[in-house]
Amino acid sequence: MAFSFITSDAFRQLFQSMSEGIIMVEESGKISIANPVAENMFGYRTDEMVGMSIEDLLPERYRGNHISFRQGFNAHPEPRKMGIGRDLTALRKDGTEIPVEISLSYTRVDGRLFIMAFISDISLRKKAEDALKRSEEQLIVYAAELEHKVKARTEALNASIAKLETEVIERKKAEEEARKSLERERELNELKSKFVSIASHEFRTPLSTVMSSASLIQQYKDKNDLEKVDKHIQRIKSSVEHLTSILNDLLSLGKLEEGKIDIQLENIHAHSFLSEISEEMTSLKDGQKLKINCPDDLNILTDARILRNILFNLISNASKYSDQHKSIFIDCSLKDERVHFAVRDEGIGIPHEDQKFLFDRFFRASNAVNIQGTGLGLNIVKRYVDLLKGTITFSSEYEKGSTFTVSIPQQ
Ligand code: ADP
């Protein structure tokens, strides 16, 4: 027998019991022997494979290449793995194909080359690998789908959040507007009720003065006491002036509230302007004098009507809150392109704790309650000053006097 070495019992036992399929091939490619595992793997009966060509165990499409591969191996045989980096496929007797892994070795018997192929059926492993690959691919698809869904949901969520935010902002705006209009309505109501109380309180004194002076004039006229008649005519005049000034304040306030005041700029010669105001101040107390200190070359481009109202109000207050025979000082000056008017008196002053409320509508200081007034004048003055893009400040010392300073742009 040509391969007497395989007849030895030890080798046969080893050969038969190997867990891999083993096929031994001659140089020509003819199968010399195959172990049971190999026969089983390829679906052949015992000894059926002997004499077959090794290419018979390959799918048709690989056979041509395999012959030249085999010849190459025969020329330089060395133990190695077959098909590194690619899948090997074998053909079973029933025509089905199986994935395999093959290691090659060789031996020489009596100078003849025998090639040994150690074959493992890796169907199961391949299936598992394929399944794994499929799961991985599936996983990638799932991940992509998930990412897509998450993206879509995030976008939808962001859109809802943005919508919600807009709604919240709009609702807040609407609430704010409602609150403001309520506030305006409340202020208007407050104004109306204050007006009623001012009208009934502030109008009563001058009106009763007018009434009593009128009847007294009648009596003094009969007695021909002209001096007393004059005195009461004066009283009537100042009561009417007082009533007019209250009505003017209320009118100004109404116009300011409605935003109905337009600015009309005109050129004013400061000194002449102050002198005119001084002449118009007929309600000064006995012996009160206005002392004007103003450079003769000072001209201003501003709204004369508004500036007159401002100064008139401040000078009236200086007079009202000072005793008879006290002077009132009006200084005007130019600094940094702004004109400063300071109205100073030596009157009752403003208690320190009241000073911060001075420009609030209807506010009256605690030492002014017995002096007629509405608490509207300074509020109006402040708003007029704002219209002229100016500022108003004051300093005051209780029982010593006060200075109110208005600064407006020269142009
Ligand atoms: P009114 O004089 O009608 O009360 P104003 O708004 O003009 O209202 O003034 C508010 C308050 O500021 C006054 O009630 C008074 O307490 C105080 N005040 C204003 N000017 C002077 C001043 N020159 N001296 C003292 N107190 C003043």
PDB file of C-alpha atoms in Angstrom, residues 90-387:
ATOM      1  CA  ALA A  90     -16.965  24.162   0.185  1.00  0.00           C
ATOM      2  CA  LEU A  91     -19.451  22.046  -1.793  1.00  0.00           C
ATOM      3  CA  ARG A  92     -21.293  19.152  -0.190  1.00  0.00           C
ATOM      4  CA  LYS A  93     -22.404  16.047  -2.045  1.00  0.00           C
ATOM      5  CA  ASP A  94     -26.015  17.241  -1.985  1.00  0.00           C
ATOM      6  CA  GLY A  95     -24.975  20.454  -3.794  1.00  0.00           C
ATOM      7  CA  THR A  96     -25.290  22.720  -0.776  1.00  0.00           C
ATOM      8  CA  GLU A  97     -22.453  25.031   0.127  1.00  0.00           C
ATOM      9  CA  ILE A  98     -20.891  25.443   3.548  1.00  0.00           C
ATOM     10  CA  PRO A  99     -18.471  28.034   4.895  1.00  0.00           C
ATOM     11  CA  VAL A 100     -15.202  26.457   6.011  1.00  0.00           C
ATOM     12  CA  GLU A 101     -11.876  27.276   7.523  1.00  0.00           C
ATOM     13  CA  ILE A 102      -8.904  25.362   6.216  1.00  0.00           C
ATOM     14  CA  SER A 103      -5.307  24.906   7.373  1.00  0.00           C
ATOM     15  CA  LEU A 104      -2.815  23.269   5.072  1.00  0.00           C
ATOM     16  CA  SER A 105       0.116  21.072   5.881  1.00  0.00           C
ATOM     17  CA  TYR A 106       2.115  18.550   3.938  1.00  0.00           C
ATOM     18  CA  THR A 107       4.198  15.425   4.316  1.00  0.00           C
ATOM     19  CA  ARG A 108       6.457  13.351   2.104  1.00  0.00           C
ATOM     20  CA  VAL A 109       6.151   9.627   1.960  1.00  0.00           C
ATOM     21  CA  ASP A 110       8.748   7.769  -0.027  1.00  0.00           C
ATOM     22  CA  GLY A 111       9.600  11.055  -1.804  1.00  0.00           C
ATOM     23  CA  ARG A 112       5.968  11.759  -2.752  1.00  0.00           C
ATOM     24  CA  LEU A 113       4.235  14.912  -1.622  1.00  0.00           C
ATOM     25  CA  PHE A 114       0.973  14.619   0.245  1.00  0.00           C
ATOM     26  CA  ILE A 115      -1.013  17.684   1.172  1.00  0.00           C
ATOM     27  CA  MET A 116      -3.142  17.599   4.287  1.00  0.00           C
ATOM     28  CA  ALA A 117      -6.131  19.885   4.629  1.00  0.00           C
ATOM     29  CA  PHE A 118      -7.604  20.396   8.120  1.00  0.00           C
ATOM     30  CA  ILE A 119     -11.176  21.590   7.590  1.00  0.00           C
ATOM     31  CA  SER A 120     -13.660  23.106  10.070  1.00  0.00           C
ATOM     32  CA  ASP A 121     -17.284  23.683   9.229  1.00  0.00           C
ATOM     33  CA  ILE A 122     -17.889  27.215  10.439  1.00  0.00           C
ATOM     34  CA  SER A 123     -21.581  27.362   9.436  1.00  0.00           C
ATOM     35  CA  LEU A 124     -22.701  27.904  12.997  1.00  0.00           C
ATOM     36  CA  ARG A 125     -20.058  30.506  13.686  1.00  0.00           C
ATOM     37  CA  LYS A 126     -20.830  32.184  10.375  1.00  0.00           C
ATOM     38  CA  LYS A 127     -24.535  32.190  11.193  1.00  0.00           C
ATOM     39  CA  ALA A 128     -23.808  33.699  14.562  1.00  0.00           C
ATOM     40  CA  GLU A 129     -21.497  36.249  12.951  1.00  0.00           C
ATOM     41  CA  ASP A 130     -24.085  37.055  10.290  1.00  0.00           C
ATOM     42  CA  ALA A 131     -26.781  37.337  12.932  1.00  0.00           C
ATOM     43  CA  LEU A 132     -24.480  39.609  14.904  1.00  0.00           C
ATOM     44  CA  LYS A 133     -23.766  41.654  11.816  1.00  0.00           C
ATOM     45  CA  ARG A 134     -27.463  41.861  11.037  1.00  0.00           C
ATOM     46  CA  SER A 135     -28.197  42.915  14.607  1.00  0.00           C
ATOM     47  CA  GLU A 136     -25.436  45.486  14.393  1.00  0.00           C
ATOM     48  CA  GLU A 137     -26.865  46.763  11.140  1.00  0.00           C
ATOM     49  CA  GLN A 138     -30.333  46.697  12.632  1.00  0.00           C
ATOM     50  CA  LEU A 139     -28.944  48.506  15.625  1.00  0.00           C
ATOM     51  CA  ILE A 140     -27.428  51.172  13.393  1.00  0.00           C
ATOM     52  CA  VAL A 141     -30.779  51.528  11.611  1.00  0.00           C
ATOM     53  CA  TYR A 142     -32.572  51.699  14.966  1.00  0.00           C
ATOM     54  CA  ALA A 143     -30.049  54.216  16.269  1.00  0.00           C
ATOM     55  CA  ALA A 144     -30.499  56.326  13.144  1.00  0.00           C
ATOM     56  CA  GLU A 145     -34.291  56.058  13.436  1.00  0.00           C
ATOM     57  CA  LEU A 146     -34.067  56.881  17.104  1.00  0.00           C
ATOM     58  CA  GLU A 147     -31.833  59.841  16.418  1.00  0.00           C
ATOM     59  CA  HIS A 148     -34.259  60.986  13.756  1.00  0.00           C
ATOM     60  CA  LYS A 149     -37.207  60.583  16.138  1.00  0.00           C
ATOM     61  CA  VAL A 150     -35.369  62.339  18.956  1.00  0.00           C
ATOM     62  CA  LYS A 151     -34.480  65.158  16.558  1.00  0.00           C
ATOM     63  CA  ALA A 152     -38.071  65.449  15.349  1.00  0.00           C
ATOM     64  CA  ARG A 153     -39.406  65.343  18.916  1.00  0.00           C
ATOM     65  CA  THR A 154     -36.828  67.913  20.062  1.00  0.00           C
ATOM     66  CA  GLU A 155     -37.827  70.187  17.202  1.00  0.00           C
ATOM     67  CA  ALA A 156     -41.515  69.733  18.021  1.00  0.00           C
ATOM     68  CA  LEU A 157     -40.750  70.355  21.692  1.00  0.00           C
ATOM     69  CA  ASN A 158     -38.716  73.465  20.904  1.00  0.00           C
ATOM     70  CA  ALA A 159     -41.524  74.720  18.689  1.00  0.00           C
ATOM     71  CA  SER A 160     -44.063  74.142  21.480  1.00  0.00           C
ATOM     72  CA  ILE A 161     -41.771  75.843  23.990  1.00  0.00           C
ATOM     73  CA  ALA A 162     -41.306  78.819  21.642  1.00  0.00           C
ATOM     74  CA  LYS A 163     -45.085  78.977  21.090  1.00  0.00           C
ATOM     75  CA  LEU A 164     -45.660  78.745  24.805  1.00  0.00           C
ATOM     76  CA  GLU A 165     -43.097  81.479  25.462  1.00  0.00           C
ATOM     77  CA  THR A 166     -44.759  83.758  22.905  1.00  0.00           C
ATOM     78  CA  GLU A 167     -48.117  83.047  24.490  1.00  0.00           C
ATOM     79  CA  VAL A 168     -46.738  83.776  27.947  1.00  0.00           C
ATOM     80  CA  ILE A 169     -45.153  87.026  26.701  1.00  0.00           C
ATOM     81  CA  GLU A 170     -48.386  88.043  24.994  1.00  0.00           C
ATOM     82  CA  ARG A 171     -50.426  87.159  28.042  1.00  0.00           C
ATOM     83  CA  LYS A 172     -48.020  89.140  30.228  1.00  0.00           C
ATOM     84  CA  LYS A 173     -48.273  92.079  27.815  1.00  0.00           C
ATOM     85  CA  ALA A 174     -52.048  91.914  27.881  1.00  0.00           C
ATOM     86  CA  GLU A 175     -52.000  91.659  31.681  1.00  0.00           C
ATOM     87  CA  GLU A 176     -49.596  94.585  31.879  1.00  0.00           C
ATOM     88  CA  GLU A 177     -51.816  96.669  29.594  1.00  0.00           C
ATOM     89  CA  ALA A 178     -54.888  95.750  31.596  1.00  0.00           C
ATOM     90  CA  ARG A 179     -53.028  96.622  34.785  1.00  0.00           C
ATOM     91  CA  LYS A 180     -51.895  99.953  33.331  1.00  0.00           C
ATOM     92  CA  SER A 181     -55.346 100.907  32.115  1.00  0.00           C
ATOM     93  CA  LEU A 182     -56.758  99.923  35.505  1.00  0.00           C
ATOM     94  CA  GLU A 183     -54.069 102.041  37.124  1.00  0.00           C
ATOM     95  CA  ARG A 184     -54.928 104.966  34.813  1.00  0.00           C
ATOM     96  CA  GLU A 185     -58.590 104.545  35.620  1.00  0.00           C
ATOM     97  CA  ARG A 186     -57.775 104.442  39.328  1.00  0.00           C
ATOM     98  CA  GLU A 187     -55.666 107.602  39.002  1.00  0.00           C
ATOM     99  CA  LEU A 188     -58.422 109.314  37.059  1.00  0.00           C
ATOM    100  CA  ASN A 189     -60.948 108.393  39.731  1.00  0.00           C
ATOM    101  CA  GLU A 190     -58.563 109.611  42.401  1.00  0.00           C
ATOM    102  CA  LEU A 191     -58.104 112.838  40.436  1.00  0.00           C
ATOM    103  CA  LYS A 192     -61.837 113.310  40.090  1.00  0.00           C
ATOM    104  CA  SER A 193     -62.554 112.731  43.756  1.00  0.00           C
ATOM    105  CA  LYS A 194     -59.617 114.965  44.748  1.00  0.00           C
ATOM    106  CA  PHE A 195     -60.941 117.583  42.381  1.00  0.00           C
ATOM    107  CA  VAL A 196     -64.333 117.433  44.063  1.00  0.00           C
ATOM    108  CA  SER A 197     -62.765 117.774  47.503  1.00  0.00           C
ATOM    109  CA  ILE A 198     -60.451 120.611  46.311  1.00  0.00           C
ATOM    110  CA  ALA A 199     -63.321 122.389  44.630  1.00  0.00           C
ATOM    111  CA  SER A 200     -65.493 122.163  47.727  1.00  0.00           C
ATOM    112  CA  HIS A 201     -62.666 123.051  50.119  1.00  0.00           C
ATOM    113  CA  GLU A 202     -60.444 125.452  48.190  1.00  0.00           C
ATOM    114  CA  PHE A 203     -63.241 127.316  46.444  1.00  0.00           C
ATOM    115  CA  ARG A 204     -65.252 127.876  49.608  1.00  0.00           C
ATOM    116  CA  THR A 205     -62.844 130.318  51.318  1.00  0.00           C
ATOM    117  CA  PRO A 206     -62.261 132.676  48.376  1.00  0.00           C
ATOM    118  CA  LEU A 207     -65.943 132.543  47.432  1.00  0.00           C
ATOM    119  CA  SER A 208     -67.082 133.422  50.954  1.00  0.00           C
ATOM    120  CA  THR A 209     -64.414 136.175  51.004  1.00  0.00           C
ATOM    121  CA  VAL A 210     -65.903 137.516  47.772  1.00  0.00           C
ATOM    122  CA  MET A 211     -69.389 137.308  49.287  1.00  0.00           C
ATOM    123  CA  SER A 212     -68.527 139.010  52.578  1.00  0.00           C
ATOM    124  CA  SER A 213     -66.303 141.651  50.926  1.00  0.00           C
ATOM    125  CA  ALA A 214     -69.093 142.455  48.486  1.00  0.00           C
ATOM    126  CA  SER A 215     -71.598 143.055  51.283  1.00  0.00           C
ATOM    127  CA  LEU A 216     -69.028 145.034  53.269  1.00  0.00           C
ATOM    128  CA  ILE A 217     -68.313 147.219  50.222  1.00  0.00           C
ATOM    129  CA  GLN A 218     -72.030 147.977  50.168  1.00  0.00           C
ATOM    130  CA  GLN A 219     -71.926 149.073  53.830  1.00  0.00           C
ATOM    131  CA  TYR A 220     -68.664 151.076  53.549  1.00  0.00           C
ATOM    132  CA  LYS A 221     -69.930 152.733  50.367  1.00  0.00           C
ATOM    133  CA  ASP A 222     -72.996 153.935  52.278  1.00  0.00           C
ATOM    134  CA  LYS A 223     -70.686 155.263  55.004  1.00  0.00           C
ATOM    135  CA  ASN A 224     -68.473 156.714  52.307  1.00  0.00           C
ATOM    136  CA  ASP A 225     -65.441 154.923  53.769  1.00  0.00           C
ATOM    137  CA  LEU A 226     -63.535 154.604  50.480  1.00  0.00           C
ATOM    138  CA  GLU A 227     -60.382 153.243  52.055  1.00  0.00           C
ATOM    139  CA  LYS A 228     -62.258 150.173  53.374  1.00  0.00           C
ATOM    140  CA  VAL A 229     -64.066 149.857  50.043  1.00  0.00           C
ATOM    141  CA  ASP A 230     -60.676 149.721  48.288  1.00  0.00           C
ATOM    142  CA  LYS A 231     -59.403 147.152  50.765  1.00  0.00           C
ATOM    143  CA  HIS A 232     -62.350 144.862  50.076  1.00  0.00           C
ATOM    144  CA  ILE A 233     -62.120 145.365  46.333  1.00  0.00           C
ATOM    145  CA  GLN A 234     -58.497 144.218  46.680  1.00  0.00           C
ATOM    146  CA  ARG A 235     -59.611 141.173  48.677  1.00  0.00           C
ATOM    147  CA  ILE A 236     -62.142 140.254  46.020  1.00  0.00           C
ATOM    148  CA  LYS A 237     -59.468 140.628  43.341  1.00  0.00           C
ATOM    149  CA  SER A 238     -56.991 138.377  45.114  1.00  0.00           C
ATOM    150  CA  SER A 239     -59.711 135.779  45.855  1.00  0.00           C
ATOM    151  CA  VAL A 240     -60.661 135.728  42.202  1.00  0.00           C
ATOM    152  CA  GLU A 241     -56.974 135.468  41.263  1.00  0.00           C
ATOM    153  CA  HIS A 242     -56.621 132.541  43.628  1.00  0.00           C
ATOM    154  CA  LEU A 243     -59.660 130.819  42.137  1.00  0.00           C
ATOM    155  CA  THR A 244     -58.304 131.481  38.640  1.00  0.00           C
ATOM    156  CA  SER A 245     -54.938 129.996  39.549  1.00  0.00           C
ATOM    157  CA  ILE A 246     -56.593 126.817  40.906  1.00  0.00           C
ATOM    158  CA  LEU A 247     -58.661 126.525  37.748  1.00  0.00           C
ATOM    159  CA  ASN A 248     -55.552 127.143  35.615  1.00  0.00           C
ATOM    160  CA  ASP A 249     -53.705 124.384  37.467  1.00  0.00           C
ATOM    161  CA  LEU A 250     -56.551 121.961  36.876  1.00  0.00           C
ATOM    162  CA  LEU A 251     -56.669 122.950  33.239  1.00  0.00           C
ATOM    163  CA  SER A 252     -52.907 122.496  32.824  1.00  0.00           C
ATOM    164  CA  LEU A 253     -53.117 119.125  34.531  1.00  0.00           C
ATOM    165  CA  GLY A 254     -55.874 118.029  32.164  1.00  0.00           C
ATOM    166  CA  LYS A 255     -53.850 119.084  29.136  1.00  0.00           C
ATOM    167  CA  LEU A 256     -50.685 117.411  30.456  1.00  0.00           C
ATOM    168  CA  GLU A 257     -52.627 114.199  31.153  1.00  0.00           C
ATOM    169  CA  GLU A 258     -53.914 114.158  27.603  1.00  0.00           C
ATOM    170  CA  GLY A 259     -50.449 114.986  26.210  1.00  0.00           C
ATOM    171  CA  LYS A 260     -51.990 117.929  24.411  1.00  0.00           C
ATOM    172  CA  ILE A 261     -49.211 120.439  24.963  1.00  0.00           C
ATOM    173  CA  ASP A 262     -47.068 121.349  21.916  1.00  0.00           C
ATOM    174  CA  ILE A 263     -43.803 123.161  22.299  1.00  0.00           C
ATOM    175  CA  GLN A 264     -43.591 126.482  20.469  1.00  0.00           C
ATOM    176  CA  LEU A 265     -40.058 127.821  20.487  1.00  0.00           C
ATOM    177  CA  GLU A 266     -39.393 131.552  20.480  1.00  0.00           C
ATOM    178  CA  ASN A 267     -36.527 133.859  21.331  1.00  0.00           C
ATOM    179  CA  ILE A 268     -36.709 135.356  24.806  1.00  0.00           C
ATOM    180  CA  HIS A 269     -34.643 138.127  26.320  1.00  0.00           C
ATOM    181  CA  ALA A 270     -34.280 136.718  29.835  1.00  0.00           C
ATOM    182  CA  HIS A 271     -34.142 139.996  31.774  1.00  0.00           C
ATOM    183  CA  SER A 272     -37.189 141.535  30.080  1.00  0.00           C
ATOM    184  CA  PHE A 273     -39.059 138.272  30.416  1.00  0.00           C
ATOM    185  CA  LEU A 274     -38.484 138.176  34.211  1.00  0.00           C
ATOM    186  CA  SER A 275     -39.446 141.857  34.539  1.00  0.00           C
ATOM    187  CA  GLU A 276     -42.738 141.175  32.756  1.00  0.00           C
ATOM    188  CA  ILE A 277     -43.508 138.276  35.059  1.00  0.00           C
ATOM    189  CA  SER A 278     -42.663 140.436  38.042  1.00  0.00           C
ATOM    190  CA  GLU A 279     -45.161 143.062  36.897  1.00  0.00           C
ATOM    191  CA  GLU A 280     -47.851 140.428  36.461  1.00  0.00           C
ATOM    192  CA  MET A 281     -47.373 139.179  40.051  1.00  0.00           C
ATOM    193  CA  THR A 282     -50.180 141.170  41.633  1.00  0.00           C
ATOM    194  CA  SER A 283     -50.832 138.706  44.447  1.00  0.00           C
ATOM    195  CA  LEU A 284     -47.637 139.378  46.432  1.00  0.00           C
ATOM    196  CA  LYS A 285     -48.158 140.034  50.118  1.00  0.00           C
ATOM    197  CA  ASP A 286     -47.693 143.469  51.656  1.00  0.00           C
ATOM    198  CA  GLY A 287     -44.087 144.601  51.458  1.00  0.00           C
ATOM    199  CA  GLN A 288     -42.910 141.563  49.480  1.00  0.00           C
ATOM    200  CA  LYS A 289     -40.469 142.533  46.736  1.00  0.00           C
ATOM    201  CA  LEU A 290     -39.054 140.549  43.791  1.00  0.00           C
ATOM    202  CA  LYS A 291     -35.332 141.075  43.391  1.00  0.00           C
ATOM    203  CA  ILE A 292     -34.177 140.067  39.929  1.00  0.00           C
ATOM    204  CA  ASN A 293     -30.558 139.413  39.138  1.00  0.00           C
ATOM    205  CA  CYS A 294     -30.119 138.527  35.484  1.00  0.00           C
ATOM    206  CA  PRO A 295     -27.409 139.378  32.907  1.00  0.00           C
ATOM    207  CA  ASP A 296     -28.694 141.761  30.288  1.00  0.00           C
ATOM    208  CA  ASP A 297     -27.248 139.839  27.341  1.00  0.00           C
ATOM    209  CA  LEU A 298     -28.913 136.504  28.056  1.00  0.00           C
ATOM    210  CA  ASN A 299     -31.250 135.191  25.362  1.00  0.00           C
ATOM    211  CA  ILE A 300     -33.039 131.860  25.351  1.00  0.00           C
ATOM    212  CA  LEU A 301     -34.784 129.862  22.634  1.00  0.00           C
ATOM    213  CA  THR A 302     -37.631 128.102  24.428  1.00  0.00           C
ATOM    214  CA  ASP A 303     -41.402 127.906  24.884  1.00  0.00           C
ATOM    215  CA  ALA A 304     -42.244 131.218  26.619  1.00  0.00           C
ATOM    216  CA  ARG A 305     -45.729 130.152  27.725  1.00  0.00           C
ATOM    217  CA  ILE A 306     -44.443 127.076  29.544  1.00  0.00           C
ATOM    218  CA  LEU A 307     -41.451 128.872  31.085  1.00  0.00           C
ATOM    219  CA  ARG A 308     -43.798 131.641  32.301  1.00  0.00           C
ATOM    220  CA  ASN A 309     -46.062 129.040  33.959  1.00  0.00           C
ATOM    221  CA  ILE A 310     -43.089 127.417  35.666  1.00  0.00           C
ATOM    222  CA  LEU A 311     -41.657 130.662  37.066  1.00  0.00           C
ATOM    223  CA  PHE A 312     -45.091 132.028  37.952  1.00  0.00           C
ATOM    224  CA  ASN A 313     -45.801 128.922  39.996  1.00  0.00           C
ATOM    225  CA  LEU A 314     -42.451 129.014  41.817  1.00  0.00           C
ATOM    226  CA  ILE A 315     -42.682 132.738  42.570  1.00  0.00           C
ATOM    227  CA  SER A 316     -46.324 132.359  43.778  1.00  0.00           C
ATOM    228  CA  ASN A 317     -45.196 129.613  46.152  1.00  0.00           C
ATOM    229  CA  ALA A 318     -42.229 131.705  47.368  1.00  0.00           C
ATOM    230  CA  SER A 319     -44.675 134.498  48.136  1.00  0.00           C
ATOM    231  CA  LYS A 320     -47.371 132.275  49.622  1.00  0.00           C
ATOM    232  CA  TYR A 321     -44.980 130.465  51.973  1.00  0.00           C
ATOM    233  CA  SER A 322     -43.181 133.667  53.142  1.00  0.00           C
ATOM    234  CA  ASP A 323     -44.329 136.388  55.478  1.00  0.00           C
ATOM    235  CA  GLN A 324     -45.192 139.940  54.483  1.00  0.00           C
ATOM    236  CA  HIS A 325     -42.185 142.217  53.814  1.00  0.00           C
ATOM    237  CA  LYS A 326     -39.941 139.285  52.921  1.00  0.00           C
ATOM    238  CA  SER A 327     -38.084 139.540  49.657  1.00  0.00           C
ATOM    239  CA  ILE A 328     -38.050 136.958  46.906  1.00  0.00           C
ATOM    240  CA  PHE A 329     -34.853 136.606  44.889  1.00  0.00           C
ATOM    241  CA  ILE A 330     -34.707 135.523  41.269  1.00  0.00           C
ATOM    242  CA  ASP A 331     -31.274 134.791  39.891  1.00  0.00           C
ATOM    243  CA  CYS A 332     -30.618 133.704  36.370  1.00  0.00           C
ATOM    244  CA  SER A 333     -27.323 132.604  34.873  1.00  0.00           C
ATOM    245  CA  LEU A 334     -25.832 130.727  31.943  1.00  0.00           C
ATOM    246  CA  LYS A 335     -23.604 127.699  32.441  1.00  0.00           C
ATOM    247  CA  ASP A 336     -22.686 124.902  30.004  1.00  0.00           C
ATOM    248  CA  GLU A 337     -25.267 126.077  27.491  1.00  0.00           C
ATOM    249  CA  ARG A 338     -27.999 125.808  30.083  1.00  0.00           C
ATOM    250  CA  VAL A 339     -29.905 128.644  31.683  1.00  0.00           C
ATOM    251  CA  HIS A 340     -30.470 128.360  35.429  1.00  0.00           C
ATOM    252  CA  PHE A 341     -33.339 130.157  37.184  1.00  0.00           C
ATOM    253  CA  ALA A 342     -33.161 130.118  40.972  1.00  0.00           C
ATOM    254  CA  VAL A 343     -36.193 131.338  42.945  1.00  0.00           C
ATOM    255  CA  ARG A 344     -35.231 131.882  46.578  1.00  0.00           C
ATOM    256  CA  ASP A 345     -37.399 132.883  49.528  1.00  0.00           C
ATOM    257  CA  GLU A 346     -36.934 133.389  53.263  1.00  0.00           C
ATOM    258  CA  GLY A 347     -40.153 131.656  54.172  1.00  0.00           C
ATOM    259  CA  ILE A 348     -41.349 128.726  56.245  1.00  0.00           C
ATOM    260  CA  GLY A 349     -39.086 126.147  54.533  1.00  0.00           C
ATOM    261  CA  ILE A 350     -39.950 122.490  54.025  1.00  0.00           C
ATOM    262  CA  PRO A 351     -39.577 119.902  56.799  1.00  0.00           C
ATOM    263  CA  HIS A 352     -36.826 117.459  55.883  1.00  0.00           C
ATOM    264  CA  GLU A 353     -39.068 114.363  56.071  1.00  0.00           C
ATOM    265  CA  ASP A 354     -41.538 115.897  53.580  1.00  0.00           C
ATOM    266  CA  GLN A 355     -39.002 116.907  50.969  1.00  0.00           C
ATOM    267  CA  LYS A 356     -38.918 113.641  49.040  1.00  0.00           C
ATOM    268  CA  PHE A 357     -42.662 113.797  48.263  1.00  0.00           C
ATOM    269  CA  LEU A 358     -42.672 117.413  47.122  1.00  0.00           C
ATOM    270  CA  PHE A 359     -43.336 116.749  43.437  1.00  0.00           C
ATOM    271  CA  ASP A 360     -46.082 114.155  44.073  1.00  0.00           C
ATOM    272  CA  ARG A 361     -49.509 115.207  42.960  1.00  0.00           C
ATOM    273  CA  PHE A 362     -51.653 116.613  45.850  1.00  0.00           C
ATOM    274  CA  PHE A 363     -48.761 116.426  48.306  1.00  0.00           C
ATOM    275  CA  ARG A 364     -48.601 119.222  50.841  1.00  0.00           C
ATOM    276  CA  ALA A 365     -45.952 119.539  53.552  1.00  0.00           C
ATOM    277  CA  SER A 366     -47.030 119.264  57.191  1.00  0.00           C
ATOM    278  CA  ASN A 367     -46.256 122.961  57.872  1.00  0.00           C
ATOM    279  CA  ALA A 368     -48.436 124.113  54.933  1.00  0.00           C
ATOM    280  CA  VAL A 369     -51.816 122.737  55.950  1.00  0.00           C
ATOM    281  CA  ASN A 370     -53.100 126.061  57.240  1.00  0.00           C
ATOM    282  CA  ILE A 371     -52.098 127.861  54.061  1.00  0.00           C
ATOM    283  CA  GLN A 372     -54.368 127.551  51.046  1.00  0.00           C
ATOM    284  CA  GLY A 373     -53.162 125.223  48.313  1.00  0.00           C
ATOM    285  CA  THR A 374     -53.939 122.114  46.315  1.00  0.00           C
ATOM    286  CA  GLY A 375     -50.593 120.305  46.122  1.00  0.00           C
ATOM    287  CA  LEU A 376     -50.804 120.373  42.330  1.00  0.00           C
ATOM    288  CA  GLY A 377     -48.457 123.247  41.445  1.00  0.00           C
ATOM    289  CA  LEU A 378     -45.060 121.559  41.796  1.00  0.00           C
ATOM    290  CA  ASN A 379     -46.280 118.404  40.091  1.00  0.00           C
ATOM    291  CA  ILE A 380     -47.307 120.525  37.116  1.00  0.00           C
ATOM    292  CA  VAL A 381     -44.044 122.496  37.238  1.00  0.00           C
ATOM    293  CA  LYS A 382     -42.032 119.253  37.160  1.00  0.00           C
ATOM    294  CA  ARG A 383     -43.939 118.044  34.101  1.00  0.00           C
ATOM    295  CA  TYR A 384     -43.530 121.380  32.341  1.00  0.00           C
ATOM    296  CA  VAL A 385     -39.791 121.311  33.075  1.00  0.00           C
ATOM    297  CA  ASP A 386     -39.619 117.807  31.551  1.00  0.00           C
ATOM    298  CA  LEU A 387     -41.330 119.136  28.423  1.00  0.00           C
TER     299      LEU A 387
END
